[in-house]
Short mmCIF file of C-alpha atoms in Angstrom, two decimals:
data_model
loop_
_atom_site.label_atom_id
_atom_site.label_comp_id
_atom_site.label_asym_id
_atom_site.label_seq_id
_atom_site.Cartn_x
_atom_site.Cartn_y
_atom_site.Cartn_z
CA UNK A 1 95.75 80.35 -165.40
CA UNK A 2 95.14 76.61 -165.39
CA UNK A 3 96.06 76.30 -169.04
CA UNK A 4 99.25 78.30 -168.50
CA UNK A 5 100.20 76.19 -165.49
CA UNK A 6 99.68 73.00 -167.49
CA UNK A 7 101.72 74.42 -170.36
CA UNK A 8 104.59 75.36 -168.03
CA UNK A 9 104.51 71.94 -166.39
CA UNK A 10 104.51 70.23 -169.77
CA UNK A 11 107.47 72.34 -170.92
CA UNK A 12 109.42 71.41 -167.79
CA UNK A 13 108.64 67.70 -168.21
CA UNK A 14 109.65 67.77 -171.87
CA UNK A 15 112.86 69.55 -170.97
CA UNK A 16 113.61 67.01 -168.25
CA UNK A 17 112.92 64.12 -170.62
CA UNK A 18 115.16 65.70 -173.25
CA UNK A 19 118.00 66.09 -170.75
CA UNK A 20 117.49 62.49 -169.65
CA UNK A 21 117.69 61.20 -173.22
CA UNK A 22 120.74 63.36 -173.87
CA UNK A 23 122.45 61.94 -170.77
CA UNK A 24 121.59 58.38 -171.79
CA UNK A 25 123.16 58.94 -175.20
CA UNK A 26 126.33 60.29 -173.61
CA UNK A 27 126.42 57.36 -171.19
CA UNK A 28 126.12 55.02 -174.17
CA UNK A 29 129.02 56.78 -175.89
CA UNK A 30 131.24 55.99 -172.91
CA UNK A 31 130.20 52.32 -172.93
CA UNK A 32 130.63 52.03 -176.70
CA UNK A 33 134.14 53.49 -176.52
CA UNK A 34 135.14 50.92 -173.92
CA UNK A 35 133.38 48.16 -175.87
CA UNK A 36 135.35 49.02 -179.02
CA UNK A 37 138.63 48.87 -177.11
CA UNK A 38 137.77 45.50 -175.60
CA UNK A 39 136.65 44.10 -178.96
CA UNK A 40 139.88 45.32 -180.58
CA UNK A 41 141.83 43.51 -177.89
CA UNK A 42 139.72 40.40 -178.38
CA UNK A 43 140.36 40.43 -182.14
CA UNK A 44 144.08 40.79 -181.48
CA UNK A 45 144.02 37.77 -179.19
CA UNK A 46 142.25 35.72 -181.85
CA UNK A 47 144.45 36.74 -184.77
CA UNK A 48 147.96 36.92 -183.31
CA UNK A 49 149.82 33.61 -183.64
CA UNK A 50 151.70 34.15 -180.37
CA UNK A 51 150.80 36.10 -177.23
CA UNK A 52 154.11 35.40 -175.52
CA UNK A 53 155.31 39.01 -175.52
CA UNK A 54 151.94 40.16 -174.17
CA UNK A 55 152.02 37.55 -171.40
CA UNK A 56 155.59 38.46 -170.46
CA UNK A 57 154.61 42.12 -170.22
CA UNK A 58 151.62 41.21 -168.04
CA UNK A 59 153.85 39.10 -165.78
CA UNK A 60 156.28 41.97 -165.32
CA UNK A 61 153.46 44.38 -164.50
CA UNK A 62 151.98 41.95 -161.98
CA UNK A 63 155.36 41.50 -160.29
CA UNK A 64 155.80 45.27 -160.16
CA UNK A 65 152.34 45.64 -158.63
CA UNK A 66 153.29 43.21 -155.86
CA UNK A 67 156.48 45.11 -155.13
CA UNK A 68 154.57 48.40 -155.01
CA UNK A 69 152.02 46.85 -152.64
CA UNK A 70 154.55 45.58 -150.10
CA UNK A 71 157.05 48.47 -150.34
CA UNK A 72 154.57 51.34 -150.25
CA UNK A 73 156.11 53.04 -147.23
CA UNK A 74 158.64 55.85 -147.52
CA UNK A 75 161.05 54.10 -145.16
CA UNK A 76 162.71 50.79 -145.95
CA UNK A 77 162.27 49.45 -142.42
CA UNK A 78 158.50 49.50 -143.01
CA UNK A 79 158.69 47.36 -146.15
CA UNK A 80 157.16 43.89 -145.88
CA UNK A 81 159.80 41.89 -147.73
CA UNK A 82 158.89 38.54 -146.17
CA UNK A 83 155.27 39.00 -147.24
CA UNK A 84 156.44 40.10 -150.68
CA UNK A 85 158.43 36.89 -151.07
CA UNK A 86 155.40 34.82 -150.08
CA UNK A 87 153.13 36.73 -152.47
CA UNK A 88 155.57 36.34 -155.36
CA UNK A 89 155.84 32.60 -154.72
CA UNK A 90 152.04 32.32 -154.54
CA UNK A 91 151.88 34.05 -157.94
CA UNK A 92 154.52 32.08 -159.86
CA UNK A 93 154.36 28.85 -157.76
CA UNK A 94 158.08 28.13 -158.08
CA UNK A 95 161.11 30.17 -157.09
CA UNK A 96 164.79 29.10 -157.05
CA UNK A 97 165.68 26.77 -154.18
CA UNK A 98 168.16 29.28 -152.79
CA UNK A 99 165.67 32.16 -152.82
CA UNK A 100 165.12 34.09 -149.58
CA UNK A 101 163.69 37.59 -149.11
CA UNK A 102 166.99 38.55 -147.46
CA UNK A 103 168.41 39.07 -150.95
CA UNK A 104 166.27 42.23 -151.13
CA UNK A 105 167.64 43.79 -147.96
CA UNK A 106 169.64 46.95 -148.62
CA UNK A 107 168.17 47.18 -152.14
CA UNK A 108 166.19 50.09 -153.49
CA UNK A 109 162.55 49.65 -154.52
CA UNK A 110 163.46 49.78 -158.23
CA UNK A 111 166.12 47.08 -157.74
CA UNK A 112 163.67 44.84 -155.90
CA UNK A 113 161.14 45.32 -158.72
CA UNK A 114 163.78 44.41 -161.30
CA UNK A 115 164.68 41.23 -159.42
CA UNK A 116 161.02 40.29 -158.92
CA UNK A 117 160.39 40.69 -162.66
CA UNK A 118 163.39 38.50 -163.45
CA UNK A 119 162.25 35.78 -161.04
CA UNK A 120 158.72 35.82 -162.49
CA UNK A 121 159.97 35.58 -166.08
CA UNK A 122 162.30 32.76 -165.08
CA UNK A 123 159.32 30.86 -163.65
CA UNK A 124 157.37 31.56 -166.84
CA UNK A 125 160.18 30.14 -168.97
CA UNK A 126 160.23 27.03 -166.78
CA UNK A 127 156.45 26.65 -167.19
CA UNK A 128 156.80 26.89 -170.97
CA UNK A 129 159.54 24.26 -170.95
CA UNK A 130 157.36 22.01 -168.81
CA UNK A 131 154.30 22.23 -171.09
CA UNK A 132 155.97 22.73 -174.46
CA UNK A 133 155.70 25.81 -176.65
CA UNK A 134 152.74 24.73 -178.87
CA UNK A 135 150.53 23.84 -175.91
CA UNK A 136 151.62 26.97 -174.04
CA UNK A 137 150.68 29.27 -176.93
CA UNK A 138 147.28 27.62 -177.34
CA UNK A 139 146.53 27.74 -173.62
CA UNK A 140 147.55 31.40 -173.35
CA UNK A 141 145.09 32.34 -176.09
CA UNK A 142 142.22 30.50 -174.39
CA UNK A 143 143.09 31.95 -170.98
CA UNK A 144 143.17 35.53 -172.25
CA UNK A 145 139.85 35.11 -174.07
CA UNK A 146 138.28 33.72 -170.90
CA UNK A 147 139.71 36.54 -168.77
CA UNK A 148 138.54 39.26 -171.17
CA UNK A 149 135.06 37.84 -171.69
CA UNK A 150 134.29 37.02 -168.07
CA UNK A 151 135.58 40.33 -166.72
CA UNK A 152 133.84 42.33 -169.47
CA UNK A 153 130.47 40.80 -168.60
CA UNK A 154 130.91 41.80 -164.96
CA UNK A 155 132.07 45.25 -166.03
CA UNK A 156 128.90 45.84 -168.07
CA UNK A 157 126.79 44.95 -165.03
CA UNK A 158 128.80 47.37 -162.89
CA UNK A 159 128.34 50.14 -165.48
CA UNK A 160 124.56 49.59 -165.40
CA UNK A 161 124.58 49.95 -161.62
CA UNK A 162 126.70 53.06 -161.90
CA UNK A 163 124.24 54.59 -164.36
CA UNK A 164 121.32 53.90 -162.04
CA UNK A 165 122.90 55.72 -159.13
CA UNK A 166 124.86 58.47 -160.86
CA UNK A 167 121.85 60.82 -160.92
CA UNK A 168 122.42 61.43 -157.20
CA UNK A 169 125.52 63.41 -158.18
CA UNK A 170 123.20 66.20 -159.35
CA UNK A 171 122.17 66.74 -155.73
CA UNK A 172 125.79 67.69 -154.98
CA UNK A 173 125.80 70.07 -157.98
CA UNK A 174 128.00 67.69 -160.00
CA UNK A 175 127.26 67.06 -163.67
CA UNK A 176 126.09 63.40 -163.78
CA UNK A 177 127.72 62.87 -167.19
CA UNK A 178 131.08 64.17 -165.96
CA UNK A 179 130.83 62.01 -162.85
CA UNK A 180 129.84 58.98 -164.94
CA UNK A 181 132.82 59.43 -167.29
CA UNK A 182 135.20 59.76 -164.36
CA UNK A 183 133.86 56.71 -162.53
CA UNK A 184 133.64 54.64 -165.73
CA UNK A 185 137.26 55.43 -166.59
CA UNK A 186 138.39 54.32 -163.13
CA UNK A 187 136.36 51.13 -163.46
CA UNK A 188 137.86 50.45 -166.89
CA UNK A 189 141.36 50.80 -165.45
CA UNK A 190 140.42 48.31 -162.73
CA UNK A 191 138.98 46.03 -165.42
CA UNK A 192 142.32 45.92 -167.27
CA UNK A 193 144.15 45.22 -164.00
CA UNK A 194 141.75 42.36 -163.24
CA UNK A 195 142.18 40.86 -166.73
CA UNK A 196 145.94 41.00 -166.30
CA UNK A 197 145.83 39.40 -162.85
CA UNK A 198 143.46 36.62 -163.97
CA UNK A 199 145.60 35.88 -167.01
CA UNK A 200 148.91 35.76 -165.19
CA UNK A 201 147.67 33.62 -162.31
CA UNK A 202 145.98 31.19 -164.69
CA UNK A 203 149.10 30.86 -166.84
CA UNK A 204 151.21 29.94 -163.83
CA UNK A 205 148.52 27.47 -162.69
CA UNK A 206 148.60 25.54 -165.98
CA UNK A 207 149.22 21.82 -165.64
CA UNK A 208 149.29 18.95 -168.08
#
């Protein structure tokens, strides 16, 4: 009886250890997939002669995100257009002298987003003219590398913390691997948003 009990216990422990190793491998697959994507982006930053189109796209997305944040309500009278104007100016630092948020009154959300994108790109063009194209291109490359590297390091730390606590999902009858993939994907999306925000704000903060 004792021998059989020990054998059963050993079988259970070995099975648990096998499942643990299997989960760790699947966790690593998720991290490696994200790592490959980040490294591909990093190589693109290093090899492309100009990141202007990428920066312009990031600026438009950041302007759209601001519009979505301050016009989230279903009714126009709940939109925070004054706050949106202040947030846009804080992002790009310089808006036309005749700009007032009143220009957005009576406009639809899509029209406001289109105008916000145009204002942000206009400020970007002015920043490029101020610094000069060669310096602007060089600075953009360095800024994007810094944003990717610094945010990726934090992201790896967050993934480690997620892995440590994800086993609790099993208590709620949720597959830890499925939960880990879902949470890691959400965190990766937030990582890309943070890289974009860091890049755009740093570009507009450039000074000679």
